[in-house]
Amino acid sequence: MLTTRRPLPPGTLSRMRSVLTGRISVLIGPSGVGKSTLMNTLVPAADRSVGRVNPVTGQGRHTSSSLVAIPLGDGWLIDTPGLRGFGLGHVSAERVVEAFGDLAEGTAG
């Protein structure tokens, strides 16, 4: 898992390219966080539509309404429509960590 912010810090784009090369990677997150913008930065020929975040609500709009996979070197980069909500209220914290083992280290304390 990679996280980033905007503007991209120096070196982040090249580091991302090297990590994503040879893999199938998926951009996920809420509407308006910049998934399609990041795809366009990594693969300019992708030409994904991008929108603006509403200044009043701070939320993005569903500009991308379809999933698209674009070649990135010898791998693939997949852009997804934004998530409006995701809940695990009915699942215990222990079960989440069981299902997503990569979270174990961060939740140890």
JSON list of C-alpha atoms in Angstrom, two decimals:
[
{"chain": "A", "resi": 1, "resn": "MET", "atom": "CA", "xyz": [0.00, 0.00, 0.00]},
{"chain": "A", "resi": 2, "resn": "LEU", "atom": "CA", "xyz": [1.25, 3.47, -0.89]},
{"chain": "A", "resi": 3, "resn": "THR", "atom": "CA", "xyz": [-0.15, 6.73, 0.36]},
{"chain": "A", "resi": 4, "resn": "THR", "atom": "CA", "xyz": [0.63, 10.17, -0.97]},
{"chain": "A", "resi": 5, "resn": "ARG", "atom": "CA", "xyz": [-0.46, 13.76, -0.77]},
{"chain": "A", "resi": 6, "resn": "ARG", "atom": "CA", "xyz": [-0.77, 16.74, -3.03]},
{"chain": "A", "resi": 7, "resn": "PRO", "atom": "CA", "xyz": [1.42, 18.32, -4.16]},
{"chain": "A", "resi": 8, "resn": "LEU", "atom": "CA", "xyz": [3.62, 15.26, -4.63]},
{"chain": "A", "resi": 9, "resn": "PRO", "atom": "CA", "xyz": [6.86, 15.67, -2.68]},
{"chain": "A", "resi": 10, "resn": "PRO", "atom": "CA", "xyz": [10.05, 15.57, -4.77]},
{"chain": "A", "resi": 11, "resn": "GLY", "atom": "CA", "xyz": [10.99, 12.01, -5.63]},
{"chain": "A", "resi": 12, "resn": "THR", "atom": "CA", "xyz": [7.59, 10.55, -4.80]},
{"chain": "A", "resi": 13, "resn": "LEU", "atom": "CA", "xyz": [6.53, 10.16, -8.43]},
{"chain": "A", "resi": 14, "resn": "SER", "atom": "CA", "xyz": [9.68, 8.26, -9.42]},
{"chain": "A", "resi": 15, "resn": "ARG", "atom": "CA", "xyz": [9.44, 6.14, -6.26]},
{"chain": "A", "resi": 16, "resn": "MET", "atom": "CA", "xyz": [5.81, 5.34, -7.09]},
{"chain": "A", "resi": 17, "resn": "ARG", "atom": "CA", "xyz": [6.72, 4.38, -10.65]},
{"chain": "A", "resi": 18, "resn": "SER", "atom": "CA", "xyz": [9.42, 1.99, -9.41]},
{"chain": "A", "resi": 19, "resn": "VAL", "atom": "CA", "xyz": [7.08, 0.39, -6.86]},
{"chain": "A", "resi": 20, "resn": "LEU", "atom": "CA", "xyz": [4.22, 0.03, -9.36]},
{"chain": "A", "resi": 21, "resn": "THR", "atom": "CA", "xyz": [6.33, -1.38, -12.20]},
{"chain": "A", "resi": 22, "resn": "GLY", "atom": "CA", "xyz": [5.59, -5.03, -12.89]},
{"chain": "A", "resi": 23, "resn": "ARG", "atom": "CA", "xyz": [2.50, -5.09, -10.67]},
{"chain": "A", "resi": 24, "resn": "ILE", "atom": "CA", "xyz": [-1.24, -4.85, -10.98]},
{"chain": "A", "resi": 25, "resn": "SER", "atom": "CA", "xyz": [-2.10, -1.83, -8.81]},
{"chain": "A", "resi": 26, "resn": "VAL", "atom": "CA", "xyz": [-5.45, -0.30, -7.93]},
{"chain": "A", "resi": 27, "resn": "LEU", "atom": "CA", "xyz": [-6.16, 3.34, -7.03]},
{"chain": "A", "resi": 28, "resn": "ILE", "atom": "CA", "xyz": [-8.94, 3.44, -4.43]},
{"chain": "A", "resi": 29, "resn": "GLY", "atom": "CA", "xyz": [-10.36, 6.11, -2.17]},
{"chain": "A", "resi": 30, "resn": "PRO", "atom": "CA", "xyz": [-13.18, 8.59, -1.72]},
{"chain": "A", "resi": 31, "resn": "SER", "atom": "CA", "xyz": [-14.42, 10.76, -4.58]},
{"chain": "A", "resi": 32, "resn": "GLY", "atom": "CA", "xyz": [-12.22, 13.80, -5.11]},
{"chain": "A", "resi": 33, "resn": "VAL", "atom": "CA", "xyz": [-8.98, 12.56, -3.55]},
{"chain": "A", "resi": 34, "resn": "GLY", "atom": "CA", "xyz": [-7.09, 12.60, -6.85]},
{"chain": "A", "resi": 35, "resn": "LYS", "atom": "CA", "xyz": [-7.07, 9.01, -8.08]},
{"chain": "A", "resi": 36, "resn": "SER", "atom": "CA", "xyz": [-7.66, 9.98, -11.73]},
{"chain": "A", "resi": 37, "resn": "THR", "atom": "CA", "xyz": [-5.29, 12.94, -11.42]},
{"chain": "A", "resi": 38, "resn": "LEU", "atom": "CA", "xyz": [-2.60, 10.56, -10.15]},
{"chain": "A", "resi": 39, "resn": "MET", "atom": "CA", "xyz": [-3.34, 8.15, -13.00]},
{"chain": "A", "resi": 40, "resn": "ASN", "atom": "CA", "xyz": [-2.98, 11.02, -15.50]},
{"chain": "A", "resi": 41, "resn": "THR", "atom": "CA", "xyz": [0.32, 12.00, -13.88]},
{"chain": "A", "resi": 42, "resn": "LEU", "atom": "CA", "xyz": [1.71, 8.47, -14.02]},
{"chain": "A", "resi": 43, "resn": "VAL", "atom": "CA", "xyz": [0.27, 7.70, -17.48]},
{"chain": "A", "resi": 44, "resn": "PRO", "atom": "CA", "xyz": [-0.40, 10.98, -19.35]},
{"chain": "A", "resi": 45, "resn": "ALA", "atom": "CA", "xyz": [-1.99, 9.11, -22.27]},
{"chain": "A", "resi": 46, "resn": "ALA", "atom": "CA", "xyz": [-4.69, 7.82, -19.88]},
{"chain": "A", "resi": 47, "resn": "ASP", "atom": "CA", "xyz": [-6.55, 11.13, -20.25]},
{"chain": "A", "resi": 48, "resn": "ARG", "atom": "CA", "xyz": [-8.95, 10.35, -17.39]},
{"chain": "A", "resi": 49, "resn": "SER", "atom": "CA", "xyz": [-11.61, 12.97, -16.66]},
{"chain": "A", "resi": 50, "resn": "VAL", "atom": "CA", "xyz": [-11.05, 14.87, -13.44]},
{"chain": "A", "resi": 51, "resn": "GLY", "atom": "CA", "xyz": [-13.36, 17.12, -11.48]},
{"chain": "A", "resi": 52, "resn": "ARG", "atom": "CA", "xyz": [-13.18, 19.55, -8.61]},
{"chain": "A", "resi": 53, "resn": "VAL", "atom": "CA", "xyz": [-13.88, 19.12, -4.93]},
{"chain": "A", "resi": 54, "resn": "ASN", "atom": "CA", "xyz": [-16.91, 21.07, -3.72]},
{"chain": "A", "resi": 55, "resn": "PRO", "atom": "CA", "xyz": [-15.48, 23.94, -1.60]},
{"chain": "A", "resi": 56, "resn": "VAL", "atom": "CA", "xyz": [-18.53, 23.92, 0.69]},
{"chain": "A", "resi": 57, "resn": "THR", "atom": "CA", "xyz": [-18.84, 20.20, 1.44]},
{"chain": "A", "resi": 58, "resn": "GLY", "atom": "CA", "xyz": [-15.23, 19.22, 0.81]},
{"chain": "A", "resi": 59, "resn": "GLN", "atom": "CA", "xyz": [-16.48, 16.25, -1.19]},
{"chain": "A", "resi": 60, "resn": "GLY", "atom": "CA", "xyz": [-15.71, 15.23, -4.73]},
{"chain": "A", "resi": 61, "resn": "ARG", "atom": "CA", "xyz": [-18.17, 14.19, -7.37]},
{"chain": "A", "resi": 62, "resn": "HIS", "atom": "CA", "xyz": [-18.25, 10.87, -9.15]},
{"chain": "A", "resi": 63, "resn": "THR", "atom": "CA", "xyz": [-16.32, 12.09, -12.21]},
{"chain": "A", "resi": 64, "resn": "SER", "atom": "CA", "xyz": [-15.06, 8.57, -12.95]},
{"chain": "A", "resi": 65, "resn": "SER", "atom": "CA", "xyz": [-18.01, 6.24, -13.33]},
{"chain": "A", "resi": 66, "resn": "SER", "atom": "CA", "xyz": [-16.13, 3.23, -14.61]},
{"chain": "A", "resi": 67, "resn": "LEU", "atom": "CA", "xyz": [-13.13, 1.16, -13.69]},
{"chain": "A", "resi": 68, "resn": "VAL", "atom": "CA", "xyz": [-10.30, 1.32, -16.23]},
{"chain": "A", "resi": 69, "resn": "ALA", "atom": "CA", "xyz": [-7.01, -0.59, -16.43]},
{"chain": "A", "resi": 70, "resn": "ILE", "atom": "CA", "xyz": [-4.10, 1.10, -18.22]},
{"chain": "A", "resi": 71, "resn": "PRO", "atom": "CA", "xyz": [-0.70, -0.45, -18.93]},
{"chain": "A", "resi": 72, "resn": "LEU", "atom": "CA", "xyz": [2.09, 1.00, -16.79]},
{"chain": "A", "resi": 73, "resn": "GLY", "atom": "CA", "xyz": [5.42, -0.40, -17.95]},
{"chain": "A", "resi": 74, "resn": "ASP", "atom": "CA", "xyz": [5.07, -4.16, -17.68]},
{"chain": "A", "resi": 75, "resn": "GLY", "atom": "CA", "xyz": [2.24, -3.87, -15.17]},
{"chain": "A", "resi": 76, "resn": "TRP", "atom": "CA", "xyz": [-1.23, -2.38, -14.94]},
{"chain": "A", "resi": 77, "resn": "LEU", "atom": "CA", "xyz": [-2.66, 0.62, -13.12]},
{"chain": "A", "resi": 78, "resn": "ILE", "atom": "CA", "xyz": [-6.38, 0.46, -12.35]},
{"chain": "A", "resi": 79, "resn": "ASP", "atom": "CA", "xyz": [-8.42, 3.61, -11.67]},
{"chain": "A", "resi": 80, "resn": "THR", "atom": "CA", "xyz": [-11.72, 3.09, -9.84]},
{"chain": "A", "resi": 81, "resn": "PRO", "atom": "CA", "xyz": [-14.75, 5.31, -9.22]},
{"chain": "A", "resi": 82, "resn": "GLY", "atom": "CA", "xyz": [-14.67, 7.06, -5.85]},
{"chain": "A", "resi": 83, "resn": "LEU", "atom": "CA", "xyz": [-16.06, 5.48, -2.72]},
{"chain": "A", "resi": 84, "resn": "ARG", "atom": "CA", "xyz": [-18.83, 7.38, -0.97]},
{"chain": "A", "resi": 85, "resn": "GLY", "atom": "CA", "xyz": [-18.77, 5.24, 2.10]},
{"chain": "A", "resi": 86, "resn": "PHE", "atom": "CA", "xyz": [-17.30, 2.10, 3.57]},
{"chain": "A", "resi": 87, "resn": "GLY", "atom": "CA", "xyz": [-18.29, 0.68, 6.89]},
{"chain": "A", "resi": 88, "resn": "LEU", "atom": "CA", "xyz": [-17.13, -2.11, 9.13]},
{"chain": "A", "resi": 89, "resn": "GLY", "atom": "CA", "xyz": [-19.30, -1.25, 12.12]},
{"chain": "A", "resi": 90, "resn": "HIS", "atom": "CA", "xyz": [-20.52, -4.81, 12.40]},
{"chain": "A", "resi": 91, "resn": "VAL", "atom": "CA", "xyz": [-17.00, -6.29, 12.38]},
{"chain": "A", "resi": 92, "resn": "SER", "atom": "CA", "xyz": [-14.74, -6.43, 15.42]},
{"chain": "A", "resi": 93, "resn": "ALA", "atom": "CA", "xyz": [-11.29, -4.84, 15.26]},
{"chain": "A", "resi": 94, "resn": "GLU", "atom": "CA", "xyz": [-9.72, -8.27, 15.76]},
{"chain": "A", "resi": 95, "resn": "ARG", "atom": "CA", "xyz": [-11.52, -9.65, 12.68]},
{"chain": "A", "resi": 96, "resn": "VAL", "atom": "CA", "xyz": [-10.39, -6.68, 10.55]},
{"chain": "A", "resi": 97, "resn": "VAL", "atom": "CA", "xyz": [-6.76, -7.29, 11.53]},
{"chain": "A", "resi": 98, "resn": "GLU", "atom": "CA", "xyz": [-7.22, -11.02, 10.80]},
{"chain": "A", "resi": 99, "resn": "ALA", "atom": "CA", "xyz": [-8.54, -10.23, 7.32]},
{"chain": "A", "resi": 100, "resn": "PHE", "atom": "CA", "xyz": [-5.90, -7.58, 6.58]},
{"chain": "A", "resi": 101, "resn": "GLY", "atom": "CA", "xyz": [-2.69, -8.97, 8.02]},
{"chain": "A", "resi": 102, "resn": "ASP", "atom": "CA", "xyz": [-0.68, -5.96, 6.82]},
{"chain": "A", "resi": 103, "resn": "LEU", "atom": "CA", "xyz": [-2.47, -3.91, 9.51]},
{"chain": "A", "resi": 104, "resn": "ALA", "atom": "CA", "xyz": [-1.17, -6.06, 12.38]},
{"chain": "A", "resi": 105, "resn": "GLU", "atom": "CA", "xyz": [2.10, -4.20, 12.88]},
{"chain": "A", "resi": 106, "resn": "GLY", "atom": "CA", "xyz": [0.37, -0.80, 13.01]},
{"chain": "A", "resi": 107, "resn": "THR", "atom": "CA", "xyz": [-2.24, -2.01, 15.48]},
{"chain": "A", "resi": 108, "resn": "ALA", "atom": "CA", "xyz": [0.13, -3.85, 17.83]},
{"chain": "A", "resi": 109, "resn": "GLY", "atom": "CA", "xyz": [0.14, -0.99, 20.31]}
]
